[in-house]
Coordinates of C-alpha atoms and ligand atoms in Angstrom, one line a residue:
X1 CA -20.8 -17.9 18.7
X2 CA -19.8 -15.2 15.9
X3 CA -18.7 -11.8 17.8
X4 CA -20.1 -8.8 16.0
X5 CA -19.1 -4.4 15.7
X6 CA -22.1 -3.8 18.2
X7 CA -20.9 -6.0 20.9
X8 CA -17.8 -3.6 21.1
X9 CA -18.5 -0.2 23.5
X10 CA -18.0 2.2 21.0
X11 CA -19.9 5.1 19.9
X12 CA -23.0 4.7 17.4
X13 CA -21.4 7.1 14.9
X14 CA -18.2 4.4 15.0
X15 CA -20.6 1.2 14.7
X16 CA -22.6 3.0 11.6
X17 CA -19.3 3.9 9.8
X18 CA -17.8 0.2 10.1
X19 CA -21.1 -1.6 8.6
X20 CA -21.1 1.2 5.8
X21 CA -17.5 -0.1 5.5
X22 CA -19.1 -3.5 4.9
X23 CA -17.1 -5.0 7.8
X24 CA -19.5 -7.8 9.0
X25 CA -17.7 -9.1 12.0
X26 CA -14.3 -8.2 13.2
X27 CA -11.6 -10.4 12.3
X28 CA -9.7 -12.2 14.8
X29 CA -7.0 -9.6 15.9
X30 CA -9.7 -7.2 16.2
X31 CA -11.4 -9.3 17.8
X32 CA -9.1 -10.0 20.8
X33 CA -7.3 -6.2 20.3
X34 CA -10.0 -3.9 20.4
X35 CA -11.2 -4.9 23.6
X36 CA -8.1 -4.2 25.3
X37 CA -7.7 -1.3 23.4
X38 CA -10.9 0.7 25.2
X39 CA -9.6 -0.3 28.6
X40 CA -6.8 2.2 27.7
X41 CA -4.2 -0.8 28.1
X42 CA -0.8 -0.9 26.2
X43 CA -0.8 -3.5 23.3
X44 CA 1.2 -5.4 21.2
X45 CA -0.4 -6.9 18.3
X46 CA 1.2 -9.6 16.1
X47 CA -0.6 -10.9 13.3
X48 CA -0.1 -11.5 9.2
X49 CA -0.7 -8.7 6.6
X50 CA -4.4 -8.7 5.7
X51 CA -5.5 -9.3 8.8
X52 CA -7.3 -6.2 9.5
X53 CA -4.7 -4.5 11.9
X54 CA -5.5 -0.9 10.8
X55 CA -9.2 -1.0 11.7
X56 CA -7.7 -3.1 15.1
X57 CA -6.2 -0.2 16.4
X58 CA -8.0 2.7 14.7
X59 CA -11.7 2.2 16.1
X60 CA -10.5 2.1 19.4
X61 CA -8.4 4.9 19.0
X62 CA -11.1 6.9 16.9
X63 CA -13.3 6.3 19.7
X64 CA -11.1 7.7 22.1
X65 CA -10.6 11.0 20.5
X66 CA -12.7 14.3 21.9
X67 CA -13.8 15.8 18.6
X68 CA -14.1 18.9 20.3
X69 CA -11.0 19.6 21.0
X70 CA -8.4 21.0 17.9
X71 CA -5.2 19.6 18.9
X72 CA -3.3 16.4 18.2
X73 CA -4.4 13.6 20.2
X74 CA -3.3 10.8 18.4
X75 CA 0.0 10.0 16.4
X76 CA 0.4 7.0 13.9
X77 CA 3.7 5.8 12.3
X78 CA 4.4 4.4 9.6
X79 CA 7.2 2.9 7.6
X80 CA 6.0 4.6 4.2
X81 CA 4.2 7.2 2.8
X82 CA 2.3 4.4 1.1
X83 CA 1.0 3.1 3.9
X84 CA 0.3 6.5 5.8
X85 CA -2.0 7.6 3.0
X86 CA -3.4 3.9 3.3
X87 CA -4.2 4.1 6.6
X88 CA -5.2 7.8 7.1
X89 CA -8.1 6.7 4.2
X90 CA -9.3 3.9 6.4
X91 CA -9.4 6.3 9.2
X92 CA -11.1 8.9 7.3
X93 CA -13.4 6.2 6.5
X94 CA -14.2 5.0 10.0
X95 CA -14.8 8.6 11.4
X96 CA -17.0 9.8 8.5
X97 CA -20.4 10.6 10.9
X98 CA -18.0 12.2 13.3
X99 CA -15.9 15.4 13.5
X100 CA -12.4 13.7 13.6
X101 CA -9.7 14.8 11.3
X102 CA -7.3 12.6 10.0
X103 CA -3.9 14.1 7.9
X104 CA -1.3 11.5 6.6
X105 CA 2.1 13.4 6.3
X106 CA 5.1 12.4 4.4
X107 CA 8.3 12.9 2.8
X108 CA 7.8 13.8 -0.9
X109 CA 4.8 16.3 -0.2
X110 CA 5.2 20.3 0.1
X111 CA 5.9 20.7 3.9
X112 CA 3.8 24.0 3.8
X113 CA 0.4 22.4 2.7
X114 CA 0.6 19.8 5.7
X115 CA 1.3 22.8 7.8
X116 CA -1.3 24.6 7.0
X117 CA -4.1 21.8 7.2
X118 CA -2.4 21.3 10.6
X119 CA -3.2 24.7 11.8
X120 CA -6.9 24.7 11.1
X121 CA -6.9 21.8 13.7
X122 CA -6.4 18.0 13.0
X123 CA -6.6 15.5 15.5
X124 CA -4.6 12.2 14.5
X125 CA -1.6 12.6 12.3
X126 CA -0.5 9.2 10.6
X127 CA 3.2 9.9 9.1
X128 CA 6.2 8.6 8.1
X129 CA 9.0 8.8 11.1
X130 CA 11.3 11.2 9.0
X131 CA 8.4 13.6 8.6
X132 CA 7.1 13.7 11.7
X133 CA 10.2 14.3 13.2
X134 CA 10.4 17.3 10.7
X135 CA 7.7 18.8 11.9
X136 CA 8.4 18.5 16.0
X137 CA 11.8 20.6 15.2
X138 CA 9.8 23.1 13.1
X139 CA 7.3 23.3 16.2
X140 CA 4.3 22.6 13.7
X141 CA 3.7 19.6 15.4
X142 CA 3.5 19.2 19.3
X143 CA 3.0 15.4 20.7
X144 CA 2.9 17.0 24.5
X145 CA -0.6 16.4 24.5
X146 CA -1.4 13.0 22.5
X147 CA -3.6 10.4 24.2
X148 CA -2.5 7.5 21.8
X149 CA 0.7 6.4 19.8
X150 CA 0.6 3.6 17.3
X151 CA 4.0 2.0 15.7
X152 CA 2.3 0.2 12.8
X153 CA 4.4 -2.4 10.8
X154 CA 7.0 -2.0 13.8
X155 CA 9.2 -4.6 12.0
X156 CA 9.3 -2.9 8.7
X157 CA 10.2 0.5 10.2
X158 CA 13.3 -1.5 11.4
X159 CA 14.1 -3.0 8.2
X160 CA 14.2 0.3 7.0
X161 CA 16.2 2.2 9.6
X162 CA 13.8 4.3 11.0
X163 CA 14.3 3.2 15.0
X164 CA 16.3 6.2 16.1
X165 CA 14.2 8.5 14.6
X166 CA 11.0 6.5 16.3
X167 CA 12.8 6.6 19.4
X168 CA 13.5 10.6 19.4
X169 CA 9.8 10.6 18.7
X170 CA 8.9 8.6 21.6
X171 CA 11.1 10.7 23.7
X172 CA 9.1 13.9 22.6
X173 CA 5.9 12.2 23.3
X174 CA 3.7 12.7 26.0
X175 CA 4.3 9.9 29.0
X176 CA 1.0 9.8 29.6
X177 CA -0.6 8.1 26.6
X178 CA -1.5 4.3 25.3
X179 CA 0.9 3.0 23.0
X180 CA 0.4 0.5 20.4
X181 CA 2.8 -1.7 18.3
X182 CA 2.0 -3.8 15.3
X183 CA 4.1 -6.1 13.5
X184 CA 3.8 -9.0 11.9
X185 CA 7.2 -10.7 13.3
X186 CA 9.1 -9.6 16.7
X187 CA 12.8 -9.0 16.2
X188 CA 14.6 -8.3 19.4
X189 CA 15.1 -4.9 18.5
X190 CA 11.5 -4.7 18.8
X191 CA 11.1 -6.4 22.0
X192 CA 13.7 -3.9 23.1
X193 CA 11.8 -0.9 21.9
X194 CA 8.4 -2.0 23.7
X195 CA 10.4 -2.6 27.1
X196 CA 11.6 0.4 27.1
X197 CA 8.2 2.5 26.0
X198 CA 5.4 1.0 26.7
X199 CA 3.9 0.2 30.1
X200 CA 3.3 -3.4 30.5
X201 CA 1.8 -4.1 27.2
X202 CA -0.3 -7.1 26.6
X203 CA 0.4 -9.2 24.1
X204 CA -2.2 -10.4 21.4
X205 CA -0.9 -12.7 18.8
X206 CA -3.0 -14.6 16.5
X207 CA -1.3 -18.0 16.6
X208 CA -1.5 -19.4 12.9
X209 CA -1.3 -23.1 14.4
X210 CA -3.7 -25.8 13.7
X211 CA -4.3 -25.1 10.0
X212 CA -4.3 -28.2 7.8
X213 CA -6.5 -27.9 4.6
X214 CA -8.7 -30.5 3.8
X215 CA -7.4 -32.8 1.2
X216 CA -9.4 -31.6 -1.6
X217 CA -8.3 -30.4 -5.1
X218 CA -7.0 -26.5 -4.9
X219 CA -6.1 -24.3 -8.0
X220 CA -5.8 -20.4 -8.4
X221 CA -6.5 -18.7 -11.5
X222 CA -4.6 -15.4 -12.2
X223 CA -7.2 -12.3 -12.6
X224 CA -7.2 -8.9 -13.1
X225 CA -9.4 -6.7 -10.7
X226 CA -10.7 -5.1 -13.9
X227 CA -12.3 -8.3 -15.5
X228 CA -12.8 -10.2 -12.4
X229 CA -16.5 -11.2 -13.1
X230 CA -15.9 -12.1 -16.8
X231 CA -13.2 -14.6 -15.5
X232 CA -15.6 -15.7 -12.8
X233 CA -17.9 -16.4 -15.1
X234 CA -15.6 -18.3 -17.6
X235 CA -14.2 -20.4 -15.2
X236 CA -17.5 -22.0 -13.4
X237 CA -18.8 -22.3 -17.2
X238 CA -15.9 -24.5 -17.8
X239 CA -16.6 -26.4 -14.7
X240 CA -18.9 -29.5 -14.2
X241 CA -20.8 -28.1 -11.0
X242 CA -23.6 -28.7 -9.1
X243 CA -23.4 -26.4 -5.9
X244 CA -21.1 -23.6 -5.2
X245 CA -20.5 -21.3 -2.4
X246 CA -18.7 -18.0 -3.8
X247 CA -16.9 -15.9 -0.7
X248 CA -16.6 -12.2 -1.2
X249 CA -15.0 -10.0 1.2
X250 CA -17.7 -7.9 1.9
X251 CA -21.5 -7.4 2.4
X252 CA -21.4 -5.1 -0.1
X253 CA -19.4 -7.4 -2.3
X254 CA -21.9 -10.2 -2.2
X255 CA -24.8 -7.8 -2.7
X256 CA -23.0 -6.7 -6.0
X257 CA -21.7 -10.1 -7.0
X258 CA -25.1 -11.6 -7.0
X259 CA -26.8 -9.0 -8.9
X260 CA -24.3 -9.0 -11.7
X261 CA -24.7 -13.1 -11.6
X262 CA -28.2 -12.9 -11.8
X263 CA -28.0 -10.5 -14.2
X264 CA -26.2 -12.7 -16.2
X265 CA -28.5 -15.5 -16.2
X266 CA -27.1 -17.8 -13.1
X267 CA -29.0 -19.0 -10.4
X268 CA -27.1 -16.9 -7.7
X269 CA -28.4 -15.7 -4.2
X270 CA -26.4 -13.9 -1.7
X271 CA -26.4 -14.6 1.8
X272 CA -25.0 -11.9 4.5
X273 CA -25.8 -10.8 7.6
X274 CA -28.0 -8.0 7.1
X275 CA -30.6 -10.8 6.2
X276 CA -33.2 -11.9 8.7
X277 CA -33.6 -15.4 9.9
X278 CA -36.6 -15.7 7.8
X279 CA -34.8 -14.4 4.7
X280 CA -31.8 -16.5 5.4
X281 CA -34.1 -19.4 5.5
X282 CA -35.8 -18.9 2.2
X283 CA -32.0 -18.5 0.2
X284 CA -31.0 -21.7 2.1
X285 CA -34.1 -24.0 1.4
X286 CA -33.1 -22.9 -2.3
X287 CA -29.5 -24.0 -2.1
X288 CA -30.8 -27.2 -0.5
X289 CA -33.2 -27.9 -3.1
X290 CA -30.7 -26.6 -5.7
X291 CA -33.0 -24.1 -7.4
X292 CA -30.3 -21.9 -7.0
X293 CA -26.5 -23.2 -8.2
X294 CA -24.5 -20.4 -6.4
X295 CA -24.7 -18.6 -3.1
X296 CA -22.7 -16.1 -2.5
X297 CA -21.3 -15.5 1.3
X298 CA -19.3 -13.5 3.3
X299 CA -17.3 -15.5 5.8
X300 CA -19.7 -14.8 8.7
X301 CA -22.8 -15.3 6.7
X302 CA -21.6 -19.0 5.4
X303 CA -20.6 -20.1 9.1
X304 CA -23.0 -22.5 10.1
X305 CA -24.5 -23.5 7.0
X306 CA -24.1 -27.7 6.3
X307 CA -25.1 -28.3 2.9
X308 CA -23.6 -31.8 2.0
X309 CA -23.4 -31.4 -1.8
X310 CA -21.2 -28.7 -2.4
X311 CA -19.3 -28.8 -5.7
X312 CA -17.4 -26.2 -5.5
X313 CA -15.9 -23.2 -3.2
X314 CA -15.0 -20.1 -4.9
X315 CA -12.8 -17.6 -3.2
X316 CA -13.9 -14.2 -5.7
X317 CA -11.9 -12.2 -3.0
X318 CA -9.0 -13.9 -1.5
X319 CA -9.6 -14.8 2.3
X320 CA -7.7 -12.8 4.7
X321 CA -6.2 -15.4 6.4
X322 CA -4.8 -19.1 6.2
X323 CA -7.5 -19.7 8.7
X324 CA -10.1 -18.4 6.9
X325 CA -8.7 -20.1 3.8
X326 CA -9.1 -23.7 5.1
X327 CA -12.8 -22.8 6.8
X328 CA -13.9 -21.6 3.3
X329 CA -12.9 -24.3 1.6
X330 CA -13.8 -27.2 4.1
X331 CA -17.7 -25.9 3.0
X332 CA -16.4 -28.4 -0.1
X333 CA -15.5 -32.1 -0.3
X334 CA -17.8 -33.1 2.7
X335 CA -18.7 -36.6 3.5
X336 CA -16.4 -38.5 1.2
X337 CA -17.6 -36.5 -2.0
X338 CA -15.0 -34.8 -4.3
X339 CA -15.1 -31.0 -4.1
X340 CA -13.4 -28.4 -5.5
X341 CA -11.4 -24.9 -4.2
X342 CA -10.6 -22.5 -6.6
X343 CA -9.4 -19.0 -5.6
X344 CA -8.9 -16.3 -7.7
X345 CA -6.3 -13.9 -7.6
X346 CA -5.0 -10.5 -8.4
X347 CA -1.5 -9.3 -9.0
X348 CA -1.3 -7.4 -6.1
X349 CA -2.8 -10.4 -4.0
X350 CA 0.1 -12.9 -4.8
X351 CA 2.3 -12.3 -2.1
X352 CA -0.8 -12.9 0.1
X353 CA -1.6 -16.3 -1.7
X354 CA 2.2 -17.1 -1.3
X355 CA 1.7 -16.5 2.6
X356 CA -1.3 -18.8 2.7
X357 CA 0.7 -21.4 0.8
X358 CA 3.2 -21.4 3.1
X359 CA 0.4 -21.7 6.5
X360 CA -1.1 -24.2 4.9
X361 CA 2.1 -26.2 3.9
X362 CA 0.4 -27.2 0.7
X363 CA 1.1 -25.4 -2.7
X364 CA -1.9 -24.4 -4.6
X365 CA -2.0 -25.4 -8.4
X366 CA -2.2 -22.3 -10.9
X367 CA -4.5 -22.5 -14.1
X368 CA -5.2 -20.1 -16.6
X369 CA -8.7 -18.5 -16.9
X370 CA -10.2 -20.9 -20.1
X371 CA -10.9 -19.3 -23.3
X372 CA -14.2 -18.6 -24.8
X373 CA -13.5 -21.2 -26.9
X374 CA -12.7 -23.8 -24.0
X375 CA -16.0 -22.7 -22.7
X376 CA -17.9 -22.9 -25.7
X377 CA -16.4 -26.4 -26.1
X378 CA -17.1 -27.2 -22.4
X379 CA -20.8 -26.1 -22.5
X380 CA -21.0 -28.1 -26.1
X381 CA -19.9 -31.6 -24.3
X382 CA -22.5 -30.7 -21.3
X383 CA -25.2 -30.3 -23.9
X384 CA -24.2 -33.5 -25.3
X385 CA -24.3 -35.6 -22.5
X386 CA -27.9 -34.0 -21.4
X387 CA -29.0 -35.0 -24.8
X388 CA -27.8 -38.3 -24.6
X389 CA -29.3 -39.4 -21.3
X390 CA -32.5 -38.0 -22.6
X391 CA -32.3 -40.3 -25.3
X392 CA -31.8 -42.7 -23.0
X393 CA -34.2 -43.1 -20.3
X394 CA -37.1 -43.2 -22.7
X395 CA -39.8 -40.9 -21.5
X396 CA -43.3 -42.0 -22.0
X397 CA -44.0 -38.3 -23.3
X398 CA -41.4 -38.9 -26.3
X399 CA -44.6 -38.8 -28.3
X400 CA -45.5 -35.7 -27.6
X401 CA -43.0 -34.3 -29.8
X402 CA -43.2 -37.5 -32.5
X403 CA -45.5 -34.4 -35.4
X404 CA -42.5 -31.7 -35.3
X405 CA -40.0 -34.5 -35.4
X406 CA -41.2 -36.2 -38.3
X407 CA -42.2 -33.2 -40.0
X408 CA -38.4 -31.8 -39.6
X409 CA -36.8 -34.8 -40.6
X410 CA -39.2 -35.2 -43.8
X411 CA -37.8 -32.2 -45.1
X412 CA -34.4 -31.8 -43.7
X413 CA -31.3 -34.2 -43.2
X414 CA -30.4 -34.9 -39.3
X415 CA -27.4 -33.1 -39.5
X416 CA -29.1 -30.1 -40.2
X417 CA -31.7 -30.7 -37.7
X418 CA -29.5 -31.0 -35.0
X419 CA -26.9 -28.2 -35.7
X420 CA -30.0 -25.9 -36.0
X421 CA -31.0 -27.5 -32.5
X422 CA -27.5 -26.7 -31.1
X423 CA -27.7 -23.0 -32.2
X424 CA -30.8 -22.6 -30.3
X425 CA -29.2 -23.8 -27.5
X426 CA -26.0 -22.0 -27.4
X427 CA -26.8 -18.9 -29.1
X428 CA -28.5 -16.8 -26.4
X429 CA -25.5 -18.0 -23.9
X430 CA -22.4 -16.9 -26.1
X431 CA -24.3 -13.7 -27.2
X432 CA -24.9 -12.5 -23.7
X433 CA -21.1 -12.9 -22.2
X434 CA -19.7 -9.7 -22.6
X435 CA -16.0 -10.0 -24.0
X436 CA -13.3 -7.6 -21.9
X437 CA -10.1 -8.1 -24.0
X438 CA -7.9 -7.5 -21.1
X439 CA -4.8 -5.4 -22.6
X440 CA -3.7 -5.1 -26.0
X441 CA 0.2 -4.0 -25.8
X442 CA 0.1 -4.0 -29.4
X443 CA 3.4 -5.0 -31.3
X444 CA 6.2 -5.0 -28.9
X445 CA 8.9 -6.6 -31.1
X446 CA 8.5 -9.6 -29.5
X447 CA 9.0 -13.2 -30.6
X448 CA 5.2 -14.8 -31.8
X449 CA 3.0 -15.5 -28.7
X450 CA 5.2 -13.2 -26.3
X451 CA 5.2 -9.7 -25.4
X452 CA 8.0 -7.9 -24.9
X453 CA 8.1 -5.1 -21.8
X454 CA 10.7 -2.2 -21.2
X455 CA 11.9 -2.0 -17.5
X456 CA 13.4 1.1 -16.4
X457 CA 16.4 -0.6 -14.5
X458 CA 19.1 -2.2 -15.3
X459 CA 22.5 -3.1 -14.3
X460 CA 22.5 -0.3 -11.9
X461 CA 20.4 -2.0 -9.6
X462 CA 22.6 -5.3 -9.9
X463 CA 19.6 -6.5 -11.9
X464 CA 20.7 -10.0 -13.9
X465 CA 18.5 -12.6 -15.6
X466 CA 18.5 -14.7 -13.4
X467 CA 17.2 -12.3 -10.2
X468 CA 14.7 -11.0 -12.8
X469 CA 13.5 -14.6 -13.9
X470 CA 13.1 -15.7 -10.2
X471 CA 11.1 -12.8 -9.0
X472 CA 9.0 -13.0 -11.9
X473 CA 8.2 -16.2 -11.9
X474 CA 7.6 -16.3 -8.1
X475 CA 5.2 -13.0 -8.5
X476 CA 3.7 -14.4 -11.5
X477 CA 3.1 -17.9 -10.7
X478 CA 4.4 -18.9 -13.8
X479 CA 7.3 -21.6 -14.8
X480 CA 10.9 -19.7 -14.9
X481 CA 11.2 -21.8 -18.0
X482 CA 8.6 -19.9 -20.0
X483 CA 9.7 -16.5 -19.8
X484 CA 11.4 -15.5 -22.8
X485 CA 14.5 -13.3 -23.5
X486 CA 16.0 -11.1 -21.6
X487 CA 18.4 -8.0 -22.4
X488 CA 20.1 -6.2 -19.7
X489 CA 21.3 -2.7 -19.9
X490 CA 23.2 -0.2 -18.0
X491 CA 20.2 1.7 -16.9
X492 CA 17.0 -0.5 -18.4
X493 CA 16.1 -4.1 -19.4
X494 CA 13.8 -5.8 -22.2
X495 CA 12.0 -9.1 -20.8
X496 CA 9.9 -11.2 -23.2
X497 CA 7.0 -13.1 -21.1
X498 CA 4.0 -15.0 -22.9
X499 CA 1.6 -13.3 -24.1
X500 CA -1.2 -14.7 -22.1
X501 CA 0.7 -13.5 -18.9
X502 CA 1.5 -10.1 -20.1
X503 CA -1.2 -8.4 -18.2
X504 CA -0.6 -10.1 -14.8
X505 CA 3.4 -9.0 -15.3
X506 CA 2.1 -5.7 -16.0
X507 CA 0.0 -5.1 -13.4
X508 CA 2.0 -7.6 -10.8
X509 CA 5.1 -5.7 -11.5
X510 CA 3.6 -2.3 -10.2
X511 CA 3.6 -3.2 -6.8
X512 CA 6.7 -5.4 -6.7
X513 CA 10.3 -4.9 -6.2
X514 CA 12.8 -6.6 -8.2
X515 CA 16.0 -7.2 -7.1
X516 CA 14.8 -5.0 -4.2
X517 CA 14.4 -2.1 -6.6
X518 CA 11.1 -0.3 -7.1
X519 CA 10.4 -0.7 -10.9
X520 CA 8.6 0.8 -13.5
X521 CA 7.4 -1.1 -16.9
X522 CA 6.0 0.0 -19.9
X523 CA 5.1 -2.3 -23.3
X524 CA 8.3 -2.3 -25.2
X525 CA 8.5 -0.5 -28.6
X526 CA 9.2 -2.3 -31.8
X527 CA 12.6 -2.5 -32.9
X528 CA 13.2 -0.2 -35.9
X529 CA 13.0 -2.5 -39.4
X530 CA 16.8 -2.7 -40.7
X531 CA 16.7 -1.4 -44.4
Ligands
LIG601 P1 -3.3 -5.4 8.0 O1 -2.9 -3.9 8.1 O2 -3.5 -6.4 9.0 O3 -2.2 -6.1 6.9 P2 -5.6 -4.1 6.8 O4 -5.7 -3.4 8.2 O5 -4.9 -3.2 5.6 O6 -4.7 -5.3 7.1 O7 -6.8 -4.9 6.3 C1 -6.9 -5.2 5.0 C2 -7.9 -5.3 4.3 O8 -8.9 -6.0 5.1 C3 -8.7 -3.9 3.9 O9 -9.2 -3.9 3.0 C4 -9.9 -3.7 5.0 O10 -10.0 -2.5 4.9 C5 -10.1 -5.1 5.1 N1 -10.4 -5.5 6.5 C6 -10.2 -5.1 7.7 N2 -11.4 -5.6 8.5 C7 -12.2 -6.1 8.1 C8 -13.4 -6.8 8.4 N3 -13.3 -7.0 9.8 N4 -14.2 -7.5 7.5 C9 -13.9 -7.4 6.5 N5 -12.9 -6.5 6.1 C10 -11.9 -5.8 6.7
LIG602 MG1 -1.1 -3.0 8.3

């Protein structure tokens, strides 16, 4: 049984918005939490990051807002400004078809601007505890008429020392309200907070037990968001593949990727929840008969499909949780056949990959996206193999080509003829692929084959080479030994990394902390030449 958003008792406008966001089915936490919240029940939700907690509280919350009333009816507290902006953004998408106004408030943005917007009438405020308190003490935010209050990432807020602020806010809020608390973990202080301020909360936990990954080959490739498609093409071109299922997160993703693959000449078809049963049957039939090599699908669409000879499962978008990872990769390697599970990981998803590895208790091996040369070499091998096979099973229609073969061979050497045929076979292939260079960092003053970066922190944040190497190796998934020269100064640092990992390091460090500090990194300038 697959649950859909249609089954929730929420407004049609919300259903429409969810559909437009490309969500096909509720995630496990959404499936459990939304019905409880719709009953006005207080809820504690515990689930890993990336499991869709925002919409889990956002959907019932927005459903409960009276859009005709212009006062603040809901408050969402988040630990950071980034998260406040992100949650408010998701709320704005969810309320695309109803007139519910959401405003993010956080430190670092002019308070005057926030006050002005607030006066125009917002129903939902999403903010960091400090700035929210600020508004309360100025009298620009009243919580005496709110009906919903959310503590998002409660454990993070605890870690950041916001507990007192949160208590002050809770004491200021209307007692007759629904309180929701979301957290990845449940430390005692959070437990205490919930006992004090929530009314017989219902606890919902997405248990992460019983996730045992099947024993098939699992690898991940580090890719950059902007050339994910090219990377995918190279990867699948370099694999010996019969049938592959490629997973995307949303229906929209499925449609776009299917189209892009078809445009590049792959035999691909998409499967998603909007297809009628008969359209679905047509696609599945083609897939079973191997007239399409790739089935692009969402998790939901792929449920219940049973195809025996799937050689590859590709996670074009990383799965949301370990269960889904296990589910997806279980579609290959059935009935004793060998299968390969490939996951594409962007820099900001590395942490998520690590958490999947932890849950399935199985390290996933890292591989680099093959270069064009490797792909061509691989394709030539396949071609050679096919030629040899054709030669060896003597077909009776060989005589059809007798004349032209004799003609060509009488005028040219066998060498020349074969090379020309090869060119014919590969020309179209290698030419149509757009080569997108990832990044060009220019001359950075690094040793041969390396790229040197400038990092804007040094000893002032207690940076040590050991810390830096450990963090970077973990983040980028490379062997610590491959990181090159490191020079740490008082306020900055230089670090050399292998050229091929440089774009990944560059993008990855933008979303990470090194030794606990938020950092900025730039390609280094070449050292001035000594005279
Ligand atoms: P969490 O708060 O649990 O870390 P988020 O709410 O930030 O997770 O969701 C992670 C991502 O998953 C977001 O990009 C969100 O839009 C997407 N998402 C949430 N629910 C669904 C769903 N039911 N189907 C597809 N994508 C979803
Ligand atoms: Mg969240």
